[in-house]
PDB file of N, CA, C and O in Angstrom:
ATOM      1  N   MET A  67     231.401-168.593-240.274  1.00 45.00           N
ATOM      2  CA  MET A  67     231.196-167.605-239.560  1.00 45.00           C
ATOM      3  C   MET A  67     230.484-167.788-238.458  1.00 45.00           C
ATOM      4  O   MET A  67     229.377-168.097-238.493  1.00 45.00           O
ATOM      5  N   SER A  68     231.163-168.253-236.827  1.00 47.00           N
ATOM      6  CA  SER A  68     230.272-168.466-235.660  1.00 47.00           C
ATOM      7  C   SER A  68     230.440-167.251-234.952  1.00 47.00           C
ATOM      8  O   SER A  68     231.470-167.003-234.459  1.00 47.00           O
ATOM      9  N   GLU A  69     229.229-166.594-234.408  1.00 56.00           N
ATOM     10  CA  GLU A  69     228.920-165.777-233.328  1.00 56.00           C
ATOM     11  C   GLU A  69     228.519-166.405-232.182  1.00 56.00           C
ATOM     12  O   GLU A  69     227.239-166.991-232.257  1.00 56.00           O
ATOM     13  N   THR A  70     229.530-166.080-230.893  1.00 65.00           N
ATOM     14  CA  THR A  70     228.542-166.539-229.824  1.00 65.00           C
ATOM     15  C   THR A  70     227.747-165.553-229.197  1.00 65.00           C
ATOM     16  O   THR A  70     227.932-164.458-228.926  1.00 65.00           O
ATOM     17  N   ARG A  71     226.727-165.628-228.532  1.00 77.00           N
ATOM     18  CA  ARG A  71     225.688-164.672-228.128  1.00 77.00           C
ATOM     19  C   ARG A  71     225.340-165.250-226.867  1.00 77.00           C
ATOM     20  O   ARG A  71     225.159-166.359-226.525  1.00 77.00           O
ATOM     21  N   GLU A  72     225.035-164.436-225.888  1.00 91.00           N
ATOM     22  CA  GLU A  72     224.397-164.918-224.638  1.00 91.00           C
ATOM     23  C   GLU A  72     223.173-165.281-225.083  1.00 91.00           C
ATOM     24  O   GLU A  72     222.444-164.780-225.637  1.00 91.00           O
ATOM     25  N   PRO A  73     222.775-166.147-224.022  1.00 95.00           N
ATOM     26  CA  PRO A  73     221.364-166.654-224.248  1.00 95.00           C
ATOM     27  C   PRO A  73     220.215-165.879-223.640  1.00 95.00           C
ATOM     28  O   PRO A  73     220.453-164.804-222.726  1.00 95.00           O
ATOM     29  N   VAL A  74     219.180-165.685-224.322  1.00 94.00           N
ATOM     30  CA  VAL A  74     217.765-165.113-223.973  1.00 94.00           C
ATOM     31  C   VAL A  74     217.095-165.563-222.350  1.00 94.00           C
ATOM     32  O   VAL A  74     216.890-166.781-222.919  1.00 94.00           O
ATOM     33  N   VAL A  75     217.245-164.662-221.422  1.00 96.00           N
ATOM     34  CA  VAL A  75     216.596-165.280-220.114  1.00 96.00           C
ATOM     35  C   VAL A  75     215.368-165.177-220.050  1.00 96.00           C
ATOM     36  O   VAL A  75     214.982-163.894-220.485  1.00 96.00           O
ATOM     37  N   ILE A  76     214.630-166.123-220.114  1.00 96.00           N
ATOM     38  CA  ILE A  76     212.797-166.141-219.887  1.00 96.00           C
ATOM     39  C   ILE A  76     212.685-166.807-218.843  1.00 96.00           C
ATOM     40  O   ILE A  76     213.274-167.298-217.970  1.00 96.00           O
ATOM     41  N   THR A  77     211.542-166.024-218.287  1.00 96.00           N
ATOM     42  CA  THR A  77     210.489-166.715-217.019  1.00 96.00           C
ATOM     43  C   THR A  77     209.375-167.546-217.305  1.00 96.00           C
ATOM     44  O   THR A  77     208.891-167.287-218.266  1.00 96.00           O
ATOM     45  N   PRO A  78     208.934-168.419-216.518  1.00 95.00           N
ATOM     46  CA  PRO A  78     207.878-169.138-216.825  1.00 95.00           C
ATOM     47  C   PRO A  78     206.564-168.072-217.078  1.00 95.00           C
ATOM     48  O   PRO A  78     205.703-168.508-218.008  1.00 95.00           O
ATOM     49  N   HIS A  79     206.472-166.905-216.760  1.00 94.00           N
ATOM     50  CA  HIS A  79     205.521-166.107-217.024  1.00 94.00           C
ATOM     51  C   HIS A  79     205.506-165.697-218.786  1.00 94.00           C
ATOM     52  O   HIS A  79     204.488-165.645-219.607  1.00 94.00           O
ATOM     53  N   ASP A  80     206.754-165.825-219.486  1.00 94.00           N
ATOM     54  CA  ASP A  80     207.180-165.592-220.947  1.00 94.00           C
ATOM     55  C   ASP A  80     206.531-166.908-221.697  1.00 94.00           C
ATOM     56  O   ASP A  80     206.609-166.513-223.061  1.00 94.00           O
ATOM     57  N   LEU A  81     206.223-167.854-221.289  1.00 95.00           N
ATOM     58  CA  LEU A  81     205.798-169.224-221.690  1.00 95.00           C
ATOM     59  C   LEU A  81     204.438-168.818-222.561  1.00 95.00           C
ATOM     60  O   LEU A  81     203.289-168.285-222.107  1.00 95.00           O
ATOM     61  N   PRO A  82     203.840-169.370-223.564  1.00 95.00           N
ATOM     62  CA  PRO A  82     204.891-170.392-224.253  1.00 95.00           C
ATOM     63  C   PRO A  82     205.847-169.953-225.175  1.00 95.00           C
ATOM     64  O   PRO A  82     205.339-168.587-225.426  1.00 95.00           O
ATOM     65  N   LEU A  83     207.125-170.185-225.295  1.00 95.00           N
ATOM     66  CA  LEU A  83     208.151-169.427-225.922  1.00 95.00           C
ATOM     67  C   LEU A  83     208.133-169.447-227.684  1.00 95.00           C
ATOM     68  O   LEU A  83     207.692-170.959-228.155  1.00 95.00           O
ATOM     69  N   HIS A  84     208.353-168.634-228.050  1.00 94.00           N
ATOM     70  CA  HIS A  84     208.203-168.626-229.707  1.00 94.00           C
ATOM     71  C   HIS A  84     209.414-167.608-229.969  1.00 94.00           C
ATOM     72  O   HIS A  84     209.425-166.866-229.251  1.00 94.00           O
ATOM     73  N   CYS A  85     209.618-168.018-231.145  1.00 92.00           N
ATOM     74  CA  CYS A  85     211.010-166.935-232.021  1.00 92.00           C
ATOM     75  C   CYS A  85     210.481-167.015-233.199  1.00 92.00           C
ATOM     76  O   CYS A  85     209.990-167.775-234.222  1.00 92.00           O
ATOM     77  N   SER A  86     210.876-165.651-233.780  1.00 85.00           N
ATOM     78  CA  SER A  86     210.587-165.456-235.172  1.00 85.00           C
ATOM     79  C   SER A  86     211.622-164.629-235.362  1.00 85.00           C
ATOM     80  O   SER A  86     211.860-163.430-236.585  1.00 85.00           O
ATOM     81  N   GLY A  87     212.910-164.261-235.089  1.00 81.00           N
ATOM     82  CA  GLY A  87     214.192-164.199-235.443  1.00 81.00           C
ATOM     83  C   GLY A  87     214.680-163.349-234.205  1.00 81.00           C
ATOM     84  O   GLY A  87     213.954-162.408-233.682  1.00 81.00           O
ATOM     85  N   PRO A  88     215.871-162.865-234.190  1.00 71.00           N
ATOM     86  CA  PRO A  88     216.407-161.999-233.164  1.00 71.00           C
ATOM     87  C   PRO A  88     216.478-160.427-233.705  1.00 71.00           C
ATOM     88  O   PRO A  88     216.405-160.393-234.879  1.00 71.00           O
ATOM     89  N   LYS A  89     215.642-159.915-232.942  1.00 70.00           N
ATOM     90  CA  LYS A  89     215.660-158.398-233.201  1.00 70.00           C
ATOM     91  C   LYS A  89     214.889-158.101-234.257  1.00 70.00           C
ATOM     92  O   LYS A  89     215.226-157.006-235.273  1.00 70.00           O
ATOM     93  N   ASN A  90     214.075-158.912-235.131  1.00 65.00           N
ATOM     94  CA  ASN A  90     213.014-158.746-235.965  1.00 65.00           C
ATOM     95  C   ASN A  90     211.802-158.179-236.189  1.00 65.00           C
ATOM     96  O   ASN A  90     211.358-158.452-235.000  1.00 65.00           O
ATOM     97  N   GLU A  91     211.331-157.335-236.904  1.00 67.00           N
ATOM     98  CA  GLU A  91     209.961-156.992-236.753  1.00 67.00           C
ATOM     99  C   GLU A  91     209.317-158.236-237.170  1.00 67.00           C
ATOM    100  O   GLU A  91     210.236-159.442-238.133  1.00 67.00           O
ATOM    101  N   THR A  92     208.213-158.388-237.637  1.00 64.00           N
ATOM    102  CA  THR A  92     207.175-159.921-237.703  1.00 64.00           C
ATOM    103  C   THR A  92     207.772-159.928-239.220  1.00 64.00           C
ATOM    104  O   THR A  92     207.392-161.008-240.050  1.00 64.00           O
ATOM    105  N   TRP A  93     207.539-158.790-239.990  1.00 67.00           N
ATOM    106  CA  TRP A  93     207.869-158.996-241.751  1.00 67.00           C
ATOM    107  C   TRP A  93     209.431-159.115-242.115  1.00 67.00           C
ATOM    108  O   TRP A  93     209.174-159.852-243.316  1.00 67.00           O
ATOM    109  N   ASN A  94     210.218-159.340-241.385  1.00 72.00           N
ATOM    110  CA  ASN A  94     211.488-159.847-241.966  1.00 72.00           C
ATOM    111  C   ASN A  94     212.102-160.738-241.119  1.00 72.00           C
ATOM    112  O   ASN A  94     213.440-160.829-241.382  1.00 72.00           O
ATOM    113  N   GLY A  95     211.834-161.578-240.516  1.00 78.00           N
ATOM    114  CA  GLY A  95     212.082-162.760-239.441  1.00 78.00           C
ATOM    115  C   GLY A  95     211.866-163.996-240.002  1.00 78.00           C
ATOM    116  O   GLY A  95     210.973-163.940-241.369  1.00 78.00           O
ATOM    117  N   HIS A  96     212.107-164.813-239.726  1.00 87.00           N
ATOM    118  CA  HIS A  96     211.600-166.118-239.827  1.00 87.00           C
ATOM    119  C   HIS A  96     210.279-166.834-239.304  1.00 87.00           C
ATOM    120  O   HIS A  96     209.597-165.746-238.825  1.00 87.00           O
ATOM    121  N   PRO A  97     209.822-167.773-239.973  1.00 88.00           N
ATOM    122  CA  PRO A  97     208.671-168.213-239.513  1.00 88.00           C
ATOM    123  C   PRO A  97     208.286-168.227-237.909  1.00 88.00           C
ATOM    124  O   PRO A  97     209.485-168.559-237.354  1.00 88.00           O
ATOM    125  N   ARG A  98     207.393-167.928-237.213  1.00 88.00           N
ATOM    126  CA  ARG A  98     207.052-167.969-235.822  1.00 88.00           C
ATOM    127  C   ARG A  98     207.476-169.571-235.624  1.00 88.00           C
ATOM    128  O   ARG A  98     206.583-170.257-236.347  1.00 88.00           O
ATOM    129  N   VAL A  99     208.585-169.914-234.737  1.00 93.00           N
ATOM    130  CA  VAL A  99     207.923-171.181-234.526  1.00 93.00           C
ATOM    131  C   VAL A  99     208.134-171.479-232.748  1.00 93.00           C
ATOM    132  O   VAL A  99     208.496-170.701-232.216  1.00 93.00           O
ATOM    133  N   PHE A 100     207.468-172.630-232.338  1.00 96.00           N
ATOM    134  CA  PHE A 100     207.146-172.449-230.768  1.00 96.00           C
ATOM    135  C   PHE A 100     208.297-173.678-230.276  1.00 96.00           C
ATOM    136  O   PHE A 100     208.352-174.256-230.821  1.00 96.00           O
ATOM    137  N   LEU A 101     208.928-173.000-229.128  1.00 97.00           N
ATOM    138  CA  LEU A 101     210.191-173.924-228.774  1.00 97.00           C
ATOM    139  C   LEU A 101     209.677-174.860-227.696  1.00 97.00           C
ATOM    140  O   LEU A 101     209.553-173.611-226.281  1.00 97.00           O
ATOM    141  N   PRO A 102     210.068-175.860-227.450  1.00 96.00           N
ATOM    142  CA  PRO A 102     209.737-176.725-226.272  1.00 96.00           C
ATOM    143  C   PRO A 102     210.781-176.478-225.107  1.00 96.00           C
ATOM    144  O   PRO A 102     211.903-176.652-225.484  1.00 96.00           O
ATOM    145  N   ILE A 103     210.779-176.208-223.816  1.00 96.00           N
ATOM    146  CA  ILE A 103     211.489-175.897-222.919  1.00 96.00           C
ATOM    147  C   ILE A 103     211.039-176.355-221.917  1.00 96.00           C
ATOM    148  O   ILE A 103     210.118-176.492-221.484  1.00 96.00           O
ATOM    149  N   GLU A 104     212.210-177.015-220.986  1.00 95.00           N
ATOM    150  CA  GLU A 104     211.792-177.509-219.622  1.00 95.00           C
ATOM    151  C   GLU A 104     212.063-176.851-218.500  1.00 95.00           C
ATOM    152  O   GLU A 104     213.495-175.427-218.751  1.00 95.00           O
ATOM    153  N   SER A 105     211.595-176.735-217.593  1.00 94.00           N
ATOM    154  CA  SER A 105     212.500-175.875-216.342  1.00 94.00           C
ATOM    155  C   SER A 105     213.495-175.614-216.288  1.00 94.00           C
ATOM    156  O   SER A 105     214.703-176.790-216.099  1.00 94.00           O
ATOM    157  N   ASN A 106     214.068-174.801-215.526  1.00 95.00           N
ATOM    158  CA  ASN A 106     215.489-174.123-215.691  1.00 95.00           C
ATOM    159  C   ASN A 106     216.378-175.095-216.817  1.00 95.00           C
ATOM    160  O   ASN A 106     217.708-175.246-216.693  1.00 95.00           O
ATOM    161  N   GLY A 107     215.783-174.847-218.073  1.00 96.00           N
ATOM    162  CA  GLY A 107     216.576-175.296-219.118  1.00 96.00           C
ATOM    163  C   GLY A 107     216.861-174.837-220.433  1.00 96.00           C
ATOM    164  O   GLY A 107     216.628-173.443-220.148  1.00 96.00           O
ATOM    165  N   THR A 108     217.582-175.050-221.434  1.00 97.00           N
ATOM    166  CA  THR A 108     218.048-174.033-222.482  1.00 97.00           C
ATOM    167  C   THR A 108     217.430-174.883-223.747  1.00 97.00           C
ATOM    168  O   THR A 108     217.385-176.212-223.740  1.00 97.00           O
ATOM    169  N   VAL A 109     217.445-173.970-224.724  1.00 97.00           N
ATOM    170  CA  VAL A 109     216.872-174.650-226.099  1.00 97.00           C
ATOM    171  C   VAL A 109     217.522-173.407-226.972  1.00 97.00           C
ATOM    172  O   VAL A 109     217.453-172.632-227.196  1.00 97.00           O
ATOM    173  N   GLU A 110     217.221-174.146-228.485  1.00 97.00           N
ATOM    174  CA  GLU A 110     218.088-173.435-229.386  1.00 97.00           C
ATOM    175  C   GLU A 110     217.245-173.077-230.758  1.00 97.00           C
ATOM    176  O   GLU A 110     216.475-174.269-231.059  1.00 97.00           O
ATOM    177  N   CYS A 111     216.793-172.375-231.288  1.00 95.00           N
ATOM    178  CA  CYS A 111     216.170-172.022-232.277  1.00 95.00           C
ATOM    179  C   CYS A 111     216.971-172.667-233.596  1.00 95.00           C
ATOM    180  O   CYS A 111     217.681-172.144-233.679  1.00 95.00           O
ATOM    181  N   PRO A 112     215.926-173.407-234.145  1.00 95.00           N
ATOM    182  CA  PRO A 112     216.164-174.337-235.453  1.00 95.00           C
ATOM    183  C   PRO A 112     216.554-173.315-236.167  1.00 95.00           C
ATOM    184  O   PRO A 112     217.393-173.622-237.501  1.00 95.00           O
ATOM    185  N   TYR A 113     215.793-172.095-236.710  1.00 92.00           N
ATOM    186  CA  TYR A 113     216.010-171.422-238.057  1.00 92.00           C
ATOM    187  C   TYR A 113     217.357-169.926-237.472  1.00 92.00           C
ATOM    188  O   TYR A 113     218.013-170.095-238.568  1.00 92.00           O
ATOM    189  N   CYS A 114     217.094-169.654-236.193  1.00 92.00           N
ATOM    190  CA  CYS A 114     218.642-168.680-236.262  1.00 92.00           C
ATOM    191  C   CYS A 114     219.254-168.848-235.317  1.00 92.00           C
ATOM    192  O   CYS A 114     220.371-168.229-235.103  1.00 92.00           O
ATOM    193  N   GLY A 115     219.136-169.911-234.314  1.00 93.00           N
ATOM    194  CA  GLY A 115     220.612-170.352-233.668  1.00 93.00           C
ATOM    195  C   GLY A 115     220.067-169.328-232.113  1.00 93.00           C
ATOM    196  O   GLY A 115     221.182-169.632-231.408  1.00 93.00           O
ATOM    197  N   THR A 116     219.388-168.631-232.063  1.00 93.00           N
ATOM    198  CA  THR A 116     218.978-167.911-230.857  1.00 93.00           C
ATOM    199  C   THR A 116     219.034-168.834-229.833  1.00 93.00           C
ATOM    200  O   THR A 116     217.755-169.829-229.767  1.00 93.00           O
ATOM    201  N   VAL A 117     219.653-168.716-228.759  1.00 96.00           N
ATOM    202  CA  VAL A 117     219.344-169.869-227.472  1.00 96.00           C
ATOM    203  C   VAL A 117     218.352-169.168-226.273  1.00 96.00           C
ATOM    204  O   VAL A 117     219.032-167.857-225.855  1.00 96.00           O
ATOM    205  N   TYR A 118     217.515-169.933-225.790  1.00 96.00           N
ATOM    206  CA  TYR A 118     216.809-169.296-224.995  1.00 96.00           C
ATOM    207  C   TYR A 118     217.266-170.068-223.517  1.00 96.00           C
ATOM    208  O   TYR A 118     216.854-171.281-223.201  1.00 96.00           O
ATOM    209  N   ARG A 119     217.083-169.380-222.445  1.00 97.00           N
ATOM    210  CA  ARG A 119     217.335-170.209-220.915  1.00 97.00           C
ATOM    211  C   ARG A 119     216.215-169.875-220.069  1.00 97.00           C
ATOM    212  O   ARG A 119     215.699-168.855-219.795  1.00 97.00           O
ATOM    213  N   LEU A 120     215.581-170.973-219.494  1.00 97.00           N
ATOM    214  CA  LEU A 120     214.432-170.748-218.852  1.00 97.00           C
ATOM    215  C   LEU A 120     214.742-170.704-217.765  1.00 97.00           C
ATOM    216  O   LEU A 120     215.161-171.759-216.879  1.00 97.00           O
ATOM    217  N   ASP A 121     214.494-169.590-216.557  1.00 96.00           N
ATOM    218  CA  ASP A 121     214.967-168.989-215.368  1.00 96.00           C
ATOM    219  C   ASP A 121     213.823-169.600-214.341  1.00 96.00           C
ATOM    220  O   ASP A 121     213.156-168.376-214.477  1.00 96.00           O
ATOM    221  N   GLY A 122     213.623-170.729-213.830  1.00 94.00           N
ATOM    222  CA  GLY A 122     212.246-171.076-213.136  1.00 94.00           C
ATOM    223  C   GLY A 122     211.638-172.191-213.662  1.00 94.00           C
ATOM    224  O   GLY A 122     212.040-173.160-214.526  1.00 94.00           O
ATOM    225  N   GLU A 123     210.758-172.595-212.582  1.00 93.00           N
ATOM    226  CA  GLU A 123     209.974-174.154-212.853  1.00 93.00           C
ATOM    227  C   GLU A 123     208.632-173.912-213.540  1.00 93.00           C
ATOM    228  O   GLU A 123     208.036-172.741-212.900  1.00 93.00           O
ATOM    229  N   ILE A 124     208.231-174.596-214.623  1.00 90.00           N
ATOM    230  CA  ILE A 124     207.225-174.924-215.074  1.00 90.00           C
ATOM    231  C   ILE A 124     206.223-175.467-214.196  1.00 90.00           C
ATOM    232  O   ILE A 124     206.164-176.820-213.642  1.00 90.00           O
ATOM    233  N   LYS A 125     205.090-174.631-213.857  1.00 84.00           N
ATOM    234  CA  LYS A 125     204.208-175.527-212.832  1.00 84.00           C
ATOM    235  C   LYS A 125     202.925-175.808-213.902  1.00 84.00           C
ATOM    236  O   LYS A 125     202.799-175.339-214.635  1.00 84.00           O
ATOM    237  N   GLY A 126     202.644-177.238-212.928  1.00 71.00           N
ATOM    238  CA  GLY A 126     200.975-177.152-213.633  1.00 71.00           C
ATOM    239  C   GLY A 126     201.034-178.359-215.206  1.00 71.00           C
ATOM    240  O   GLY A 126     200.339-178.485-215.694  1.00 71.00           O
ATOM    241  N   HIS A 127     202.506-178.288-215.758  1.00 53.00           N
ATOM    242  CA  HIS A 127     202.602-179.040-217.196  1.00 53.00           C
ATOM    243  C   HIS A 127     203.108-180.214-216.737  1.00 53.00           C
ATOM    244  O   HIS A 127     204.080-180.434-215.934  1.00 53.00           O
ATOM    245  N   HIS A 128     202.598-181.153-217.512  1.00 47.00           N
ATOM    246  CA  HIS A 128     203.483-182.774-217.758  1.00 47.00           C
ATOM    247  C   HIS A 128     204.045-182.825-218.810  1.00 47.00           C
ATOM    248  O   HIS A 128     203.731-182.576-220.031  1.00 47.00           O
TER     249      HIS A 128
END
């Protein structure tokens, strides 16, 4: 069963990006995983498939 969801839009203020499951409490989600994301890019969580989209430029990172 494939479910298409809208990406979760984040801003540089929300970094570092981590996911512990969509709309879960910390006790019933998957392990917290930090996700690398590039300016104005997207990344998918390998555990739950939630897609995050960064709206903006990451400043001061190499």
